[in-house]
Short mmCIF file of C-alpha atoms in Angstrom, two decimals:
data_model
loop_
_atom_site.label_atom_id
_atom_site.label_comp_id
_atom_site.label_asym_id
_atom_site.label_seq_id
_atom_site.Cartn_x
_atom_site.Cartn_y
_atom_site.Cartn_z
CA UNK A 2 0.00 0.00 0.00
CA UNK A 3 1.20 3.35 -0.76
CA UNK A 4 3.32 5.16 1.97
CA UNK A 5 0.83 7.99 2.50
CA UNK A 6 -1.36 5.74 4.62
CA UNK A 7 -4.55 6.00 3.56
CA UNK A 8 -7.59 5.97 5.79
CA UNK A 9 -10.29 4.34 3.57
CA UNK A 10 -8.37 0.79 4.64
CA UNK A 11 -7.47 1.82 8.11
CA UNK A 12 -8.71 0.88 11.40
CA UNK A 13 -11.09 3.72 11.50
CA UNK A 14 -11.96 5.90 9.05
CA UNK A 15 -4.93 3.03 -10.22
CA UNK A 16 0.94 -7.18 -13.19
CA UNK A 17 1.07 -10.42 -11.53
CA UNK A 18 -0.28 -14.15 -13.00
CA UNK A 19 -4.13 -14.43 -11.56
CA UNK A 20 -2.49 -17.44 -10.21
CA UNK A 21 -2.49 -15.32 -6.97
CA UNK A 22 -6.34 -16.10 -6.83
CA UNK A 23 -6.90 -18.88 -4.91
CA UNK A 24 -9.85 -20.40 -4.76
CA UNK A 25 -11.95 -17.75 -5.53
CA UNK A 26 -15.37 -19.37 -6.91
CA UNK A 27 -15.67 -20.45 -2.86
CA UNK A 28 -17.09 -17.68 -0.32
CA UNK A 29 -14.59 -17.45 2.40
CA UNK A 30 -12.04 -19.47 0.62
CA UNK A 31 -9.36 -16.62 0.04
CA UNK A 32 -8.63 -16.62 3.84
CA UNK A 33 -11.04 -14.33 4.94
CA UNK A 34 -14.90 -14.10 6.11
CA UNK A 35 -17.09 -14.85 3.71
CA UNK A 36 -19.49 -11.41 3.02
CA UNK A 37 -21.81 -11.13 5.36
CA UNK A 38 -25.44 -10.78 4.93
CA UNK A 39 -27.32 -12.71 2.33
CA UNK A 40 -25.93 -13.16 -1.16
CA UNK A 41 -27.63 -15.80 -2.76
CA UNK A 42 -28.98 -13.92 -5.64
CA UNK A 43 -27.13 -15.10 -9.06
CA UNK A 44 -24.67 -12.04 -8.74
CA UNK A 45 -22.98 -10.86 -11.81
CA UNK A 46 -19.82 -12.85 -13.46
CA UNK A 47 -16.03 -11.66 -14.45
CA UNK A 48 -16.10 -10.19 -17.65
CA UNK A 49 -12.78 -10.03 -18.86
CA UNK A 50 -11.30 -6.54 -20.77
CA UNK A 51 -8.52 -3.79 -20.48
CA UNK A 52 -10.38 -0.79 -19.86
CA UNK A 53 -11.25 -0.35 -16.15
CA UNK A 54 -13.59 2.07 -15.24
CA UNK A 55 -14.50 3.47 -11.89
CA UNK A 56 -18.12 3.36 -10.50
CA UNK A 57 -19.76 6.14 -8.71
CA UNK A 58 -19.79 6.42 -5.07
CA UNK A 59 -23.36 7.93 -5.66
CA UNK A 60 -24.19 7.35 -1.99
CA UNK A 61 -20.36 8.81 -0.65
CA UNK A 62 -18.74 6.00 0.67
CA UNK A 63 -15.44 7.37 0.94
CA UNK A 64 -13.95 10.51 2.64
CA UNK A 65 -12.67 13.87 0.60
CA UNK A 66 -9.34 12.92 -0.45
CA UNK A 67 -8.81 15.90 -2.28
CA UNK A 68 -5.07 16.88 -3.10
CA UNK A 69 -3.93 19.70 -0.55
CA UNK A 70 -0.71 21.92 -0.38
CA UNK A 71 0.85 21.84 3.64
CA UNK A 72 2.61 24.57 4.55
CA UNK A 73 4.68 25.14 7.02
CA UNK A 74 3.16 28.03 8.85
CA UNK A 75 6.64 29.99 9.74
CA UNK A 76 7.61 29.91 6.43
CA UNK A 77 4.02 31.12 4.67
CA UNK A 78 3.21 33.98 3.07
CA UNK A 79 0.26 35.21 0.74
CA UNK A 80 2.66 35.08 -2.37
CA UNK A 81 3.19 31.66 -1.50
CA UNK A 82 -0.06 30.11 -0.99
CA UNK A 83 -1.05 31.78 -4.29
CA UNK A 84 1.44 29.82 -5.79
CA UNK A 85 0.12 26.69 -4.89
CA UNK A 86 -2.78 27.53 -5.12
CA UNK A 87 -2.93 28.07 -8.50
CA UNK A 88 -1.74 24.31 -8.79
CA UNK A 89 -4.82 23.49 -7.17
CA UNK A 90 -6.82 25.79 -9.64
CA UNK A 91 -5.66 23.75 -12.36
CA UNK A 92 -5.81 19.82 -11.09
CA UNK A 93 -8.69 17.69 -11.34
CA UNK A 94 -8.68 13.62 -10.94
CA UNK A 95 -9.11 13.09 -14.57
CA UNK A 96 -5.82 15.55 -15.22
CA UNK A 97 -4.09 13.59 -12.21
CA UNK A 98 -5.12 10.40 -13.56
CA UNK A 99 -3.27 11.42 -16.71
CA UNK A 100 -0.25 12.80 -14.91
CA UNK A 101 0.09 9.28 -13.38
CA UNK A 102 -0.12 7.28 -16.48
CA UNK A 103 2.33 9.56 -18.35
CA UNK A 104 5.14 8.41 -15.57
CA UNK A 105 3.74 5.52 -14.01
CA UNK A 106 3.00 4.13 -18.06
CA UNK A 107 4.39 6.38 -20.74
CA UNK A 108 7.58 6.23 -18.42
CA UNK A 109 8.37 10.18 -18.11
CA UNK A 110 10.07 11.28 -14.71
CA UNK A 111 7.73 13.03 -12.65
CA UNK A 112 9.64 16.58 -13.62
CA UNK A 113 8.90 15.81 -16.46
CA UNK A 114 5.53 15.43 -16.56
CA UNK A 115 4.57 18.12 -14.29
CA UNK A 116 7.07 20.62 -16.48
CA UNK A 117 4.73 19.98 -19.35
CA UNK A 118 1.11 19.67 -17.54
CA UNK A 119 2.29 23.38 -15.88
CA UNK A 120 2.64 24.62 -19.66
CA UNK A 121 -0.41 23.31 -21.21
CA UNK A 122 -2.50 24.24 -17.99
CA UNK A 123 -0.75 27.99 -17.80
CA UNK A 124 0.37 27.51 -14.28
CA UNK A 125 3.22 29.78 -14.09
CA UNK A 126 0.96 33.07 -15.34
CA UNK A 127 -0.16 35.92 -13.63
CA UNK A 128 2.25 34.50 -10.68
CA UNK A 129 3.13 37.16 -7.98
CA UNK A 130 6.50 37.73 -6.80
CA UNK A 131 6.95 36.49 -3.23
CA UNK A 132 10.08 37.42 -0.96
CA UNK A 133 12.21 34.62 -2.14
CA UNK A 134 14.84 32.73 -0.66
CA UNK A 135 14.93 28.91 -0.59
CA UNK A 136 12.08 26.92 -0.38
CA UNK A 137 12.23 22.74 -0.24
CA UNK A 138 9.40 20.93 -1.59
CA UNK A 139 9.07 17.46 0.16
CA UNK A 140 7.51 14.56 -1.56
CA UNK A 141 6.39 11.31 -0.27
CA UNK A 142 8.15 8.00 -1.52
CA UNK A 143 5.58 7.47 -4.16
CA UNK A 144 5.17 9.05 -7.62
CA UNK A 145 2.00 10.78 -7.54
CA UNK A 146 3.34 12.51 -4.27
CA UNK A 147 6.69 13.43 -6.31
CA UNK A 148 4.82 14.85 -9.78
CA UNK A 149 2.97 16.92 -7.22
CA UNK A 150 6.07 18.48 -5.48
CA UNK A 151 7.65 19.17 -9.09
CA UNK A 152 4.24 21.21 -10.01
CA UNK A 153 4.54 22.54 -6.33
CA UNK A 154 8.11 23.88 -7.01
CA UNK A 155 7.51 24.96 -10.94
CA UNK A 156 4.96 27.32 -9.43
CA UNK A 157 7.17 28.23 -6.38
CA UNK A 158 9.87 29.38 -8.87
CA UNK A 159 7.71 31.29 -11.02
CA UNK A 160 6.87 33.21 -7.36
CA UNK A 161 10.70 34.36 -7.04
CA UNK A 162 11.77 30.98 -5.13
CA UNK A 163 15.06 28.88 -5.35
CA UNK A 164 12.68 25.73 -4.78
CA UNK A 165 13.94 22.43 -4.87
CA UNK A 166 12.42 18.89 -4.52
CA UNK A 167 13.06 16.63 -1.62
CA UNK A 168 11.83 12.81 -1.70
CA UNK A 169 11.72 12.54 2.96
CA UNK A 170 9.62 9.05 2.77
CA UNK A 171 6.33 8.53 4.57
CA UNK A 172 4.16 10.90 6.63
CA UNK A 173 5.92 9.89 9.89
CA UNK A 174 8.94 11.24 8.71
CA UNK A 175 7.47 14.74 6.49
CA UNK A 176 5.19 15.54 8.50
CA UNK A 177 7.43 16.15 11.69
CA UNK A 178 9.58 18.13 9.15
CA UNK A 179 7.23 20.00 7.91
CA UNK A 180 6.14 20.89 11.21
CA UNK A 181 9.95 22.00 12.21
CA UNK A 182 10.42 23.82 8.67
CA UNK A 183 12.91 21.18 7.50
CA UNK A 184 11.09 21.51 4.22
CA UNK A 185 8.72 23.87 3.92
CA UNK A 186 5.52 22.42 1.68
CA UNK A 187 4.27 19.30 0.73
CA UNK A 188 1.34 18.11 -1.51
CA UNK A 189 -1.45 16.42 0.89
CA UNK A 190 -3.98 14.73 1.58
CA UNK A 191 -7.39 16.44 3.17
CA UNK A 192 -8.83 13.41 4.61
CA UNK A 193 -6.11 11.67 5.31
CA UNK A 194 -3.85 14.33 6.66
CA UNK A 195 -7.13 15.80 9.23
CA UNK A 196 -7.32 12.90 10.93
CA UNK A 197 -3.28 11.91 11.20
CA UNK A 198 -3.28 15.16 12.99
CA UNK A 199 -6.37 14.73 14.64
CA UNK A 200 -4.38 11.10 16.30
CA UNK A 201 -1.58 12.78 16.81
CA UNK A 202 -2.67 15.44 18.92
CA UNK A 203 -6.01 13.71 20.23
CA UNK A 204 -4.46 10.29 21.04
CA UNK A 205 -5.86 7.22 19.70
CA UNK A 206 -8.70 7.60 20.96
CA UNK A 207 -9.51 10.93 19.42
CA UNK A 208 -13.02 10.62 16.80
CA UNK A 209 -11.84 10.97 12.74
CA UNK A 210 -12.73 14.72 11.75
CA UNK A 211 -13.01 13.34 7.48
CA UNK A 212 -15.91 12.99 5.96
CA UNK A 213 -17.42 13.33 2.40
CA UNK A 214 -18.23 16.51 2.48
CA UNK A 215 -14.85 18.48 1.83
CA UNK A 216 -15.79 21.49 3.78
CA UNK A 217 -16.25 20.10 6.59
CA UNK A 218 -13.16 17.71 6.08
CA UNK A 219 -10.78 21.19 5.55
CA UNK A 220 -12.44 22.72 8.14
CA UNK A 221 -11.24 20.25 10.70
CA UNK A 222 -8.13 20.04 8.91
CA UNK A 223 -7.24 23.68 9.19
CA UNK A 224 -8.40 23.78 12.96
CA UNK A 225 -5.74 20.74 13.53
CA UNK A 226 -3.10 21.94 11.54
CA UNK A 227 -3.17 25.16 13.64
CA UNK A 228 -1.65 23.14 16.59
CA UNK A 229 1.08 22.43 14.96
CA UNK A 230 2.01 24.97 13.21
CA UNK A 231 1.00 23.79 9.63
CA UNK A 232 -1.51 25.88 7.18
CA UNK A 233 -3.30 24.86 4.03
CA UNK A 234 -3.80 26.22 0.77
CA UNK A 235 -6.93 26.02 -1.38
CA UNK A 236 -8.26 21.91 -1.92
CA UNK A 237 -8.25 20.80 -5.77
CA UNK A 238 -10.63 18.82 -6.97
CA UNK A 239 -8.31 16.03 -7.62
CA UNK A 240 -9.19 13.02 -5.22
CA UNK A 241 -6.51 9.97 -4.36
CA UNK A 242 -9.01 7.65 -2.35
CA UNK A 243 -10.26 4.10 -2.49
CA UNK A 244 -12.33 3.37 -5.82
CA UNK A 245 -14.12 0.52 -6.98
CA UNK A 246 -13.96 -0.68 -10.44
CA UNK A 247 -14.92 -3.02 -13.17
CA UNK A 248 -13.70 -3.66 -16.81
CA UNK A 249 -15.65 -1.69 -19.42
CA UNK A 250 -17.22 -4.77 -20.99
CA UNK A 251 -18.50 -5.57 -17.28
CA UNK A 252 -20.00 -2.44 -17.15
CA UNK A 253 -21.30 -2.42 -20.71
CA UNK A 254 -23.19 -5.89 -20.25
CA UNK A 255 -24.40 -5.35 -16.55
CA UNK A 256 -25.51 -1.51 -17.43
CA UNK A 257 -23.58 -0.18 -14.39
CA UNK A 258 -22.48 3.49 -13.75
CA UNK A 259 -23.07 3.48 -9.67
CA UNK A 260 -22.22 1.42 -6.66
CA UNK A 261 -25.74 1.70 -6.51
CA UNK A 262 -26.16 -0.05 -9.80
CA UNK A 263 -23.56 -2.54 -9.17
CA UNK A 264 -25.67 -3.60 -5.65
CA UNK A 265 -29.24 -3.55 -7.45
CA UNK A 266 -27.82 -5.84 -9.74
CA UNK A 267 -24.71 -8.29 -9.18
CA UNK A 268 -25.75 -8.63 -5.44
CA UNK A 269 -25.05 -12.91 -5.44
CA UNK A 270 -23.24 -15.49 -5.59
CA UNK A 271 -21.47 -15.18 -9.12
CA UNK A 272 -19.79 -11.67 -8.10
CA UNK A 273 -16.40 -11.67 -7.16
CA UNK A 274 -14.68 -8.81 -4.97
CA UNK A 275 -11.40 -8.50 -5.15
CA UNK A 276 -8.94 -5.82 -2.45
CA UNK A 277 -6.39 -6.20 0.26
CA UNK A 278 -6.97 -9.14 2.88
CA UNK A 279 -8.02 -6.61 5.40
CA UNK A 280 -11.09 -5.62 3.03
CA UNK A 281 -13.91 -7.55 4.85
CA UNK A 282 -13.45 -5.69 8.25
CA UNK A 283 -13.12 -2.45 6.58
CA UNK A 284 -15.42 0.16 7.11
CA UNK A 285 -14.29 2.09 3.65
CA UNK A 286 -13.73 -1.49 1.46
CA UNK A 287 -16.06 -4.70 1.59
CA UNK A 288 -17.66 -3.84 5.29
CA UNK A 289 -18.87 -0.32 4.02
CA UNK A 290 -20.23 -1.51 0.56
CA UNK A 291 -22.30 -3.75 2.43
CA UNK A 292 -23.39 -1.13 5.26
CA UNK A 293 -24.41 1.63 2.63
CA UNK A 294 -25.37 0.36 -0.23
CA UNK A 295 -26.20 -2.93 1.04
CA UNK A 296 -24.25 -4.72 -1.87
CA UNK A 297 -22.79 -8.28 -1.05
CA UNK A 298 -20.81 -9.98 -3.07
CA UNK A 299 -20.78 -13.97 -3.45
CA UNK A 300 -16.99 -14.18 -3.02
CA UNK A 301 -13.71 -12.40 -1.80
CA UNK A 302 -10.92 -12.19 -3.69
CA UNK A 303 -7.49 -11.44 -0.85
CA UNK A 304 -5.05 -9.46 -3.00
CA UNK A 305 -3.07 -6.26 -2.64
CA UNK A 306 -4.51 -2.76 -2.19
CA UNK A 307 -5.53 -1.56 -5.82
CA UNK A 308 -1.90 -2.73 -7.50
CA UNK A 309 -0.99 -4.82 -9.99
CA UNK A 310 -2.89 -8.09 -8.71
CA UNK A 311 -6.33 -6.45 -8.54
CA UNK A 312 -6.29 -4.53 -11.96
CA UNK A 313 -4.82 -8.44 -13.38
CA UNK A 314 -7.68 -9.81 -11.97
CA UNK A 315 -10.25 -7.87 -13.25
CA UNK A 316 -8.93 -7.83 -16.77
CA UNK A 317 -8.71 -11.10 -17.38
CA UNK A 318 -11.88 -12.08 -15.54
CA UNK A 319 -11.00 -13.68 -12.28
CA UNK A 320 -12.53 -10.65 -10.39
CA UNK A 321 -15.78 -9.02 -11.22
CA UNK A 322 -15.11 -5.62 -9.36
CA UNK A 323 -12.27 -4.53 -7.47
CA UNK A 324 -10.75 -1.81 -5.39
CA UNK A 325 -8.15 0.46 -6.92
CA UNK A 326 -7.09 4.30 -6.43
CA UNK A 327 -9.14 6.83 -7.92
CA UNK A 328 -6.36 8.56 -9.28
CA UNK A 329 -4.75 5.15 -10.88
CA UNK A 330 -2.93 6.03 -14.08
CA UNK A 331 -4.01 2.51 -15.69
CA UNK A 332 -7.73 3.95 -15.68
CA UNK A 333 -6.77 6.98 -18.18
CA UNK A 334 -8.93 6.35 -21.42
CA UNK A 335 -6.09 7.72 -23.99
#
């Protein structure tokens, strides 16, 4: 799973042989709970293909993962956050999908491809000047995170910056340097990132301040980042957060668009779900699709956390729908 730890598999609150599947025509026989509730309807079979395609969380399943720049409060300034924020103007998931795929797929390095989305988007006009000085981007150990920093530090240097790019790891090791000005921004998170905070300064214990609605979620964020003396710029409407998809000929023969959809219809015992072994307990995987929208599938799939075992399965029919990243460069359509 990706280092940014994301909360739509936590406790609380996008390729290998499909010989990894294991038994999967048996409920239960992946090594995990079979799905609970009933699911003896005829459910909807594999159909294989290469084009995945992401249903609709029509009923908001998951939290508001948008993308997020973290600042490091010291070090912010209006010029700045204007900066980044026009970043944020300009990303949506379908762009970030495509940044993805064009380093993840068409093989570019991430300054690369954020060199060239910041020129075709007009990032760098009608920048502001800031104060200057130095400014270090971090970036978590993943690519996404790293294309991010790169458009983070193209706009930062059209503001008047010497900004450079540093890869620090997970958020156990930024986030404490963002929060001692060790580097001074880093592309987040909302959901995520409110309630890391929220743990680390509430304890364990403390209640998950995410949600769906993305106000709400950078409201909370904002109000936790303020005790530790990190701000936020403007969310994007780019999302990173748990998906669930099925090929295009899947969706083509079934008629699905929605989750909703997918649990009217392929509710039964010929469905197969396919996601990380910690799926079934989940309350933003197999536990939640079941709790909102009621949708139980005839069989569980154990497999990785939307990589290259999930997106195998599913397109060559050993999985009817699976959970990837919304953001997942192998679900751009060109």
């Amino acid at each position: 799973m990706r280092s940014r730890n994301r909360i739509a598999l936590g406790a609380v609150g996008a390729l290998a042989a499909v010989g990894f599947l294991t038994g999967c025509g048996d409920a239960g026989s992946s090594g995990t709970e079979a799905p609970a509730g009933d699911a003896s309807g005829a459910g909807c079979a594999p159909v294989p293909g290469e084009q995945l395609v992401v249903l609709e969380d029509d009923k908001k399943l998951q939290n508001s993962d948008n993308v997020i720049p973290a600042i490091n409060a010291k070090a912010a300034n209006p010029e700045m956050i204007a900066a980044l924020d026009k970043v944020s103007d300009a990303l949506d998931t379908d762009k970030l999908i495509q940044l993805n795929k064009a380093v993840n797929v068409d093989r570019k390095t991430p300054k690369v491809a954020a060199e060239e989305f910041a020129t075709a988007n007009g990032i760098t006009s009608g920048i502001a000047k800031g104060p200057g000085g130095s400014i270090t981007v971090g970036a978590a150990d993943f690519p996404e995170s790293e294309i991010l920093a790169e458009l983070y530090r193209v706009a930062l240097t059209a503001a008047g910056y010497d900004a450079k790019v540093q890869q620090i790891g997970n958020r156990e090791l930024y986030e404490p340097a963002l929060e001692k000005g060790e580097i001074q921004v880093i592309p987040e998170y909302a959901a995520t990132m409110a309630d890391f905070l929220t743990g680390k300064t509430g304890g364990a214990s403390a209640p998950p301040i995410s949600s769906p609605d993305l106000d709400k979620t950078v409201s909370g964020l904002r109000d936790a980042g303020q005790k530790v003396g990190i701000v936020f710029g403007k969310p994007s409407a780019a999302q990173d957060q748990n998906a669930f998809a099925v090929t295009k000929p899947f969706a083509e023969k079934y008629e699905l668009k929605t989750i909703s959809d997918l649990a009217e219809k392929c509710s039964g015992s010929a469905t197969i779900l396919a996601g990380p072994p910690e799926c079934p307990q989940r309350p933003k995987c197999q536990a939640g699709l079941v709790e909102v929208y009621n949708f139980k599938a005839g069989s569980f799939s154990s497999l990785d956390a939307g990589g290259p075992q999930t997106k195998s399965a599913l397109k060559s029919g050993a999985a009817s729908v699976g959970l990837v990243f919304s953001s997942d460069g192998s679900l751009a359509t060109s």
